[in-house]
């Protein structure tokens, strides 16, 4: 029998590949007690420390009896699944004993925990990063794949999880940075981009990761994507963390706007072209569809955590007959782009979906405000672009209501 315990990104316990307790009606306190024992396995835990971490003061009418009752229920639950021997059998995956008034929870040889594997891969990678970079890269890659999110994410608001959450998050970021350094040394910049796109879902505001991502984009000569990302992340960090771009960020911004200055000597026309690439810092961010996908997936992750209101919008140009000729539609799309940049707020993002439509991503927005936004865009379009021949239809829907097939189309 093999038992696997997963704690990074959420709790799961699997026996021979079968998930236990997930979605079950087991006692919430019993499961939380099991998670607490798992996090503190091998330690001598006093009843007082367990009660203090798992129960509010209002629940401590008879703390010792409460704890004994919950441990009795936990034993029963584990014994039903054959995870805990009734007589302390060493062959069992789990062992829970009381010694001198202290509780001690240990694991059997056939039980593995993702955090143990995570730290083991990191140790082996650290030991080989100088002597055998390729071997170290393999260990770091396995480590970052094991990290599926915050430690016990479903109870991350519990105070006793904070130190562990911080510890594993720090190890994850350190491992990524060391992996990026090794990949950069071998010129594998595309892989850095791929790993960043996964990592930003877990650590969305870690500046060091964004710097590595921007460095990789520059190495790949993707200056427009780098500029869009710089504007997006610096605005977001300003809004959510109230911090201005660091000296490192400012330095890489100068490299982005300088474009290909390391390839040839710049002249005045080069400088004019490169500086004109800057997006309006006070307006909405326009980006290409590939970069929109990155931001979209990041916002979807954040929505699942219930962090803020996010809406997806669709602006569709419509008309009749000759008014939809390609040349006229191209001019209409350019006009709509200018209007969206001026009409949406700083921090909103949009991109062109096809020759008739623009996709909008609006964050921190109230439902009632969407009517005003849509009306403002329509009036400006009819006055500046449509002139009685073309109109623009505005549709908005909350992220939670976006059809699954539409999500698949965006992520293709």
XYZ file of C-alpha atoms in Angstrom:
412
model
C 0.000 0.000 0.000
C 1.311 3.462 -0.947
C 0.055 6.695 0.580
C 0.729 10.139 -0.900
C 0.030 13.415 0.905
C -0.329 16.633 -1.069
C -0.202 20.005 0.684
C 1.168 22.460 -1.898
C -1.757 24.212 -3.538
C -4.338 22.374 -1.463
C -4.899 19.271 0.608
C -5.267 15.771 -0.767
C -4.483 12.340 0.628
C -4.302 9.401 -1.766
C -4.067 5.708 -1.010
C -2.955 3.564 -3.953
C -3.915 6.425 -6.269
C -7.389 6.886 -4.767
C -8.197 10.230 -3.199
C -9.495 10.037 0.373
C -11.558 12.600 2.273
C -11.799 15.017 -0.679
C -15.341 16.363 -0.715
C -16.278 14.010 2.120
C -18.571 14.794 5.029
C -15.918 14.028 7.580
C -15.632 16.275 10.599
C -14.010 19.549 9.634
C -12.113 19.662 12.928
C -10.844 16.120 12.524
C -9.427 16.919 9.091
C -7.874 20.155 10.334
C -6.330 18.221 13.227
C -4.865 15.726 10.734
C -3.388 18.588 8.678
C -1.894 20.087 11.835
C -0.329 16.761 12.828
C 0.961 16.301 9.270
C 2.574 19.744 9.297
C 4.198 19.023 12.669
C 5.055 15.357 12.124
C 7.834 14.016 14.309
C 7.450 16.811 16.869
C 6.360 16.484 20.500
C 3.128 18.480 20.684
C 1.571 19.502 23.984
C -2.245 19.506 24.248
C -2.173 23.218 25.095
C -0.263 24.144 21.935
C -2.642 22.093 19.750
C -5.734 23.685 21.294
C -4.250 27.177 21.064
C -3.585 26.783 17.344
C -6.805 25.046 16.319
C -9.544 26.466 18.534
C -10.733 29.980 19.256
C -10.972 31.127 22.841
C -14.750 30.873 22.630
C -14.436 27.129 22.101
C -12.196 26.443 25.070
C -14.874 25.615 27.646
C -13.238 22.270 28.273
C -10.189 22.223 26.051
C -8.664 18.923 27.157
C -11.883 16.957 26.696
C -12.484 18.686 23.351
C -9.038 17.673 22.135
C -9.381 14.093 23.374
C -12.723 13.788 21.572
C -11.282 15.089 18.308
C -8.246 12.786 18.523
C -10.548 9.826 19.178
C -12.551 10.736 16.041
C -9.369 11.203 14.030
C -8.121 7.766 15.075
C -11.420 6.212 14.031
C -11.365 7.992 10.688
C -7.813 6.866 9.907
C -8.434 3.299 11.090
C -11.478 3.028 8.804
C -9.174 3.771 5.875
C -6.485 1.400 7.236
C -4.069 4.293 7.630
C -3.536 3.905 11.382
C -2.913 0.640 13.183
C -5.115 -0.065 16.198
C -2.127 -1.207 18.200
C 0.487 1.227 16.898
C 1.518 -1.144 14.105
C 4.798 0.128 12.597
C 3.691 -1.059 9.146
C 0.841 1.471 9.085
C 1.267 4.646 7.012
C 0.556 6.807 10.084
C 1.365 6.446 13.739
C -0.099 8.603 16.530
C 1.037 8.070 20.108
C 0.840 9.906 23.414
C 4.143 9.904 25.301
C 4.569 11.718 28.620
C 1.586 13.957 27.947
C 2.799 14.890 24.453
C 1.275 13.762 21.153
C 3.667 12.515 18.453
C 2.549 11.905 14.854
C 4.917 10.030 12.501
C 4.837 8.519 9.018
C 5.564 4.999 7.839
C 8.046 4.105 5.111
C 5.352 3.758 2.425
C 4.025 7.288 2.947
C 5.364 10.260 0.974
C 4.626 13.976 1.379
C 5.002 16.442 -1.481
C 6.878 18.969 0.682
C 9.532 16.355 1.532
C 10.024 15.558 -2.163
C 10.035 19.284 -2.966
C 12.807 20.055 -0.492
C 14.794 16.944 -1.500
C 14.846 18.014 -5.172
C 15.979 21.511 -4.171
C 18.799 20.193 -1.974
C 20.077 17.955 -4.772
C 19.820 20.792 -7.301
C 21.681 23.222 -5.032
C 24.473 20.694 -4.588
C 24.916 20.295 -8.370
C 24.264 23.803 -9.739
C 27.987 24.542 -10.158
C 29.473 21.100 -10.862
C 26.724 19.720 -13.138
C 24.310 22.440 -14.379
C 22.265 20.059 -16.533
C 21.611 17.711 -13.616
C 20.760 20.704 -11.413
C 18.277 21.984 -14.018
C 16.475 18.627 -13.939
C 16.155 18.716 -10.147
C 14.958 22.336 -10.132
C 12.406 21.560 -12.835
C 10.988 18.670 -10.819
C 10.873 20.890 -7.719
C 8.926 23.705 -9.382
C 6.492 21.202 -10.889
C 5.785 19.845 -7.400
C 4.824 23.328 -6.221
C 1.136 23.672 -7.105
C 0.433 26.714 -4.949
C 0.408 28.008 -1.390
C 0.855 25.534 1.457
C -2.582 24.231 2.510
C -4.188 26.963 0.426
C -7.703 26.093 1.611
C -6.842 27.104 5.202
C -4.144 29.674 4.449
C -5.951 32.173 6.697
C -5.123 30.051 9.765
C -2.306 31.636 11.733
C -0.404 28.391 12.308
C 0.049 27.915 8.540
C 1.751 31.314 7.989
C 5.346 30.231 8.738
C 5.037 27.172 6.501
C 3.356 29.161 3.748
C 6.228 31.677 3.830
C 8.895 28.963 3.996
C 7.727 27.017 0.935
C 6.914 30.156 -1.047
C 10.454 31.425 -0.415
C 11.984 28.087 -1.468
C 9.871 28.108 -4.628
C 10.991 31.589 -5.662
C 14.659 30.822 -4.877
C 14.490 27.637 -6.930
C 12.932 29.453 -9.875
C 15.579 32.167 -9.818
C 18.385 29.593 -9.738
C 16.700 27.630 -12.526
C 16.366 30.813 -14.598
C 20.052 31.602 -14.054
C 21.090 28.163 -15.313
C 18.729 28.298 -18.306
C 19.953 31.796 -19.174
C 23.545 30.548 -19.104
C 22.618 27.994 -21.774
C 20.644 30.466 -23.874
C 17.332 28.691 -23.165
C 15.300 31.892 -22.906
C 12.060 30.441 -24.295
C 11.958 27.968 -21.415
C 12.309 30.818 -18.930
C 9.220 32.419 -20.494
C 7.280 29.149 -20.210
C 8.182 28.630 -16.551
C 7.385 32.247 -15.727
C 3.888 31.933 -17.198
C 3.241 29.090 -14.749
C 4.982 30.742 -11.808
C 3.179 34.079 -12.060
C -0.066 32.317 -11.096
C 1.484 31.413 -7.726
C 3.649 34.506 -7.141
C 1.987 37.282 -9.159
C 3.825 40.226 -7.570
C 7.341 38.846 -7.043
C 9.448 41.478 -8.799
C 12.530 39.282 -9.219
C 10.548 36.826 -11.368
C 9.198 39.619 -13.559
C 12.718 40.935 -14.070
C 13.863 37.493 -15.269
C 10.857 37.303 -17.592
C 11.631 40.723 -19.083
C 15.286 39.752 -19.505
C 14.233 36.624 -21.408
C 11.891 38.627 -23.653
C 14.705 41.036 -24.491
C 17.001 38.111 -25.325
C 14.276 36.864 -27.681
C 13.935 40.363 -29.225
C 10.293 40.577 -28.130
C 10.428 44.274 -27.279
C 6.732 45.068 -27.708
C 5.699 42.209 -25.411
C 8.317 43.307 -22.877
C 7.019 46.879 -22.949
C 3.413 45.755 -22.490
C 4.387 43.562 -19.570
C 6.472 46.276 -17.942
C 3.543 48.722 -18.080
C 1.120 46.102 -16.794
C 3.147 44.875 -13.814
C 4.417 48.279 -12.680
C 0.878 49.686 -12.733
C -0.438 46.691 -10.833
C 2.300 46.862 -8.200
C 1.601 50.567 -7.795
C -2.127 49.921 -7.347
C -1.939 46.872 -5.085
C 1.313 47.394 -3.173
C 1.688 51.188 -3.457
C 5.286 50.782 -4.657
C 7.066 52.563 -7.491
C 9.361 50.823 -9.992
C 12.677 49.848 -8.424
C 16.032 50.873 -9.870
C 16.309 47.416 -11.472
C 12.910 47.867 -13.112
C 13.820 51.346 -14.347
C 17.058 49.995 -15.762
C 15.355 47.275 -17.766
C 12.747 49.776 -18.952
C 15.538 51.846 -20.500
C 16.803 48.743 -22.270
C 13.309 47.970 -23.561
C 12.732 51.436 -24.975
C 16.217 51.492 -26.465
C 15.169 48.546 -28.619
C 17.968 47.001 -30.610
C 20.624 49.539 -29.693
C 23.159 46.764 -29.053
C 22.751 45.537 -32.625
C 23.443 48.811 -34.431
C 24.189 52.431 -33.637
C 21.071 54.431 -32.943
C 20.176 57.578 -34.892
C 17.371 60.084 -34.322
C 14.838 58.066 -36.323
C 15.594 54.970 -34.212
C 15.091 56.890 -30.982
C 11.838 58.387 -32.221
C 10.513 54.991 -33.243
C 11.514 53.282 -29.987
C 10.169 55.951 -27.659
C 6.893 56.080 -29.589
C 6.308 52.449 -28.607
C 5.486 53.501 -25.020
C 1.892 52.883 -24.066
C -0.077 55.722 -22.487
C 0.538 55.250 -18.744
C -2.770 56.948 -17.912
C -4.972 54.932 -20.245
C -5.962 51.317 -20.746
C -3.310 48.826 -21.862
C -3.543 47.551 -25.439
C -1.557 44.370 -26.100
C -1.363 41.554 -28.609
C -3.483 38.430 -28.203
C -0.626 36.259 -26.915
C 0.103 38.607 -24.031
C -3.637 39.040 -23.378
C -3.775 35.278 -22.780
C -1.119 35.569 -20.047
C -3.030 38.336 -18.260
C -6.342 36.514 -18.750
C -5.075 33.304 -17.147
C -3.579 35.255 -14.268
C -6.892 37.020 -13.606
C -8.734 33.698 -13.799
C -6.481 32.307 -11.063
C -7.106 35.354 -8.933
C -10.877 35.128 -9.500
C -10.849 31.540 -8.227
C -9.415 32.889 -4.993
C -12.244 35.422 -4.817
C -9.880 38.385 -4.719
C -11.807 40.906 -6.862
C -14.543 41.507 -9.434
C -13.407 40.912 -13.001
C -15.467 41.243 -16.196
C -14.822 40.160 -19.761
C -16.116 42.495 -22.449
C -16.622 42.262 -26.182
C -16.804 45.277 -28.505
C -18.226 44.303 -31.915
C -18.284 46.652 -34.910
C -21.353 46.203 -37.091
C -22.735 47.824 -40.211
C -24.343 46.948 -43.504
C -23.158 46.106 -46.997
C -20.170 48.079 -48.265
C -19.593 49.553 -44.819
C -17.888 46.279 -43.862
C -15.236 46.412 -46.588
C -11.802 45.348 -45.199
C -10.212 48.791 -45.684
C -13.059 50.534 -43.856
C -13.030 47.917 -41.080
C -9.304 48.415 -40.570
C -9.834 52.149 -40.120
C -12.793 51.500 -37.805
C -10.706 49.142 -35.628
C -7.964 51.741 -35.324
C -10.556 54.290 -34.278
C -12.093 51.897 -31.747
C -8.632 51.195 -30.318
C -8.073 54.923 -29.680
C -11.496 55.244 -28.077
C -10.942 52.249 -25.780
C -7.569 53.611 -24.687
C -9.245 56.884 -23.693
C -12.507 55.468 -22.326
C -11.238 52.600 -20.143
C -9.355 53.025 -16.899
C -5.681 52.638 -16.244
C -5.167 48.968 -15.467
C -7.849 47.671 -17.855
C -6.537 45.567 -20.743
C -7.832 44.949 -24.263
C -6.752 43.304 -27.492
C -8.019 42.746 -31.022
C -9.816 39.422 -31.430
C -10.559 39.657 -35.173
C -11.260 42.337 -37.783
C -14.648 43.104 -36.196
C -14.082 42.656 -32.440
C -12.007 43.756 -29.453
C -11.816 41.784 -26.176
C -11.773 43.774 -22.931
C -10.629 42.761 -19.445
C -11.962 45.035 -16.694
C -10.844 44.531 -13.089
C -12.125 45.975 -9.804
C -15.318 47.017 -11.580
C -18.889 47.158 -10.294
C -21.747 45.779 -12.367
C -23.583 49.107 -12.449
C -20.512 50.879 -13.818
C -20.439 48.715 -16.948
C -23.537 50.394 -18.404
C -21.838 53.782 -18.228
C -18.618 52.404 -19.726
C -20.474 50.740 -22.616
C -22.591 53.817 -23.311
C -19.570 56.122 -23.314
C -17.718 53.914 -25.813
C -20.738 53.629 -28.125
C -21.369 57.399 -28.199
C -17.729 58.205 -28.901
C -17.530 55.559 -31.629
C -20.684 56.766 -33.395
C -19.484 60.370 -33.283
C -15.806 59.868 -34.184
C -15.803 56.731 -36.366
C -19.219 55.372 -37.317
C -20.761 58.644 -38.518
C -24.131 56.967 -39.001
C -22.770 54.011 -41.001
C -21.108 51.831 -38.375
C -22.017 51.062 -34.772
C -20.308 49.175 -31.956
C -22.109 46.676 -29.730
C -20.860 46.294 -26.142
C -21.285 43.088 -24.117
C -19.995 42.337 -20.609
C -20.071 39.216 -18.487
C -18.527 38.301 -15.123
C -15.577 35.910 -15.268
C -17.633 33.292 -13.421
C -20.236 33.308 -16.227
C -17.841 33.025 -19.183
C -18.749 29.861 -21.183
C -16.080 27.149 -21.064
C -15.837 26.940 -24.860
C -15.003 30.660 -24.973
C -12.197 30.161 -22.449
C -10.811 27.396 -24.629
C -10.831 29.704 -27.669
C -8.899 32.429 -25.857
C -6.292 29.903 -24.654
C -5.679 28.262 -28.014
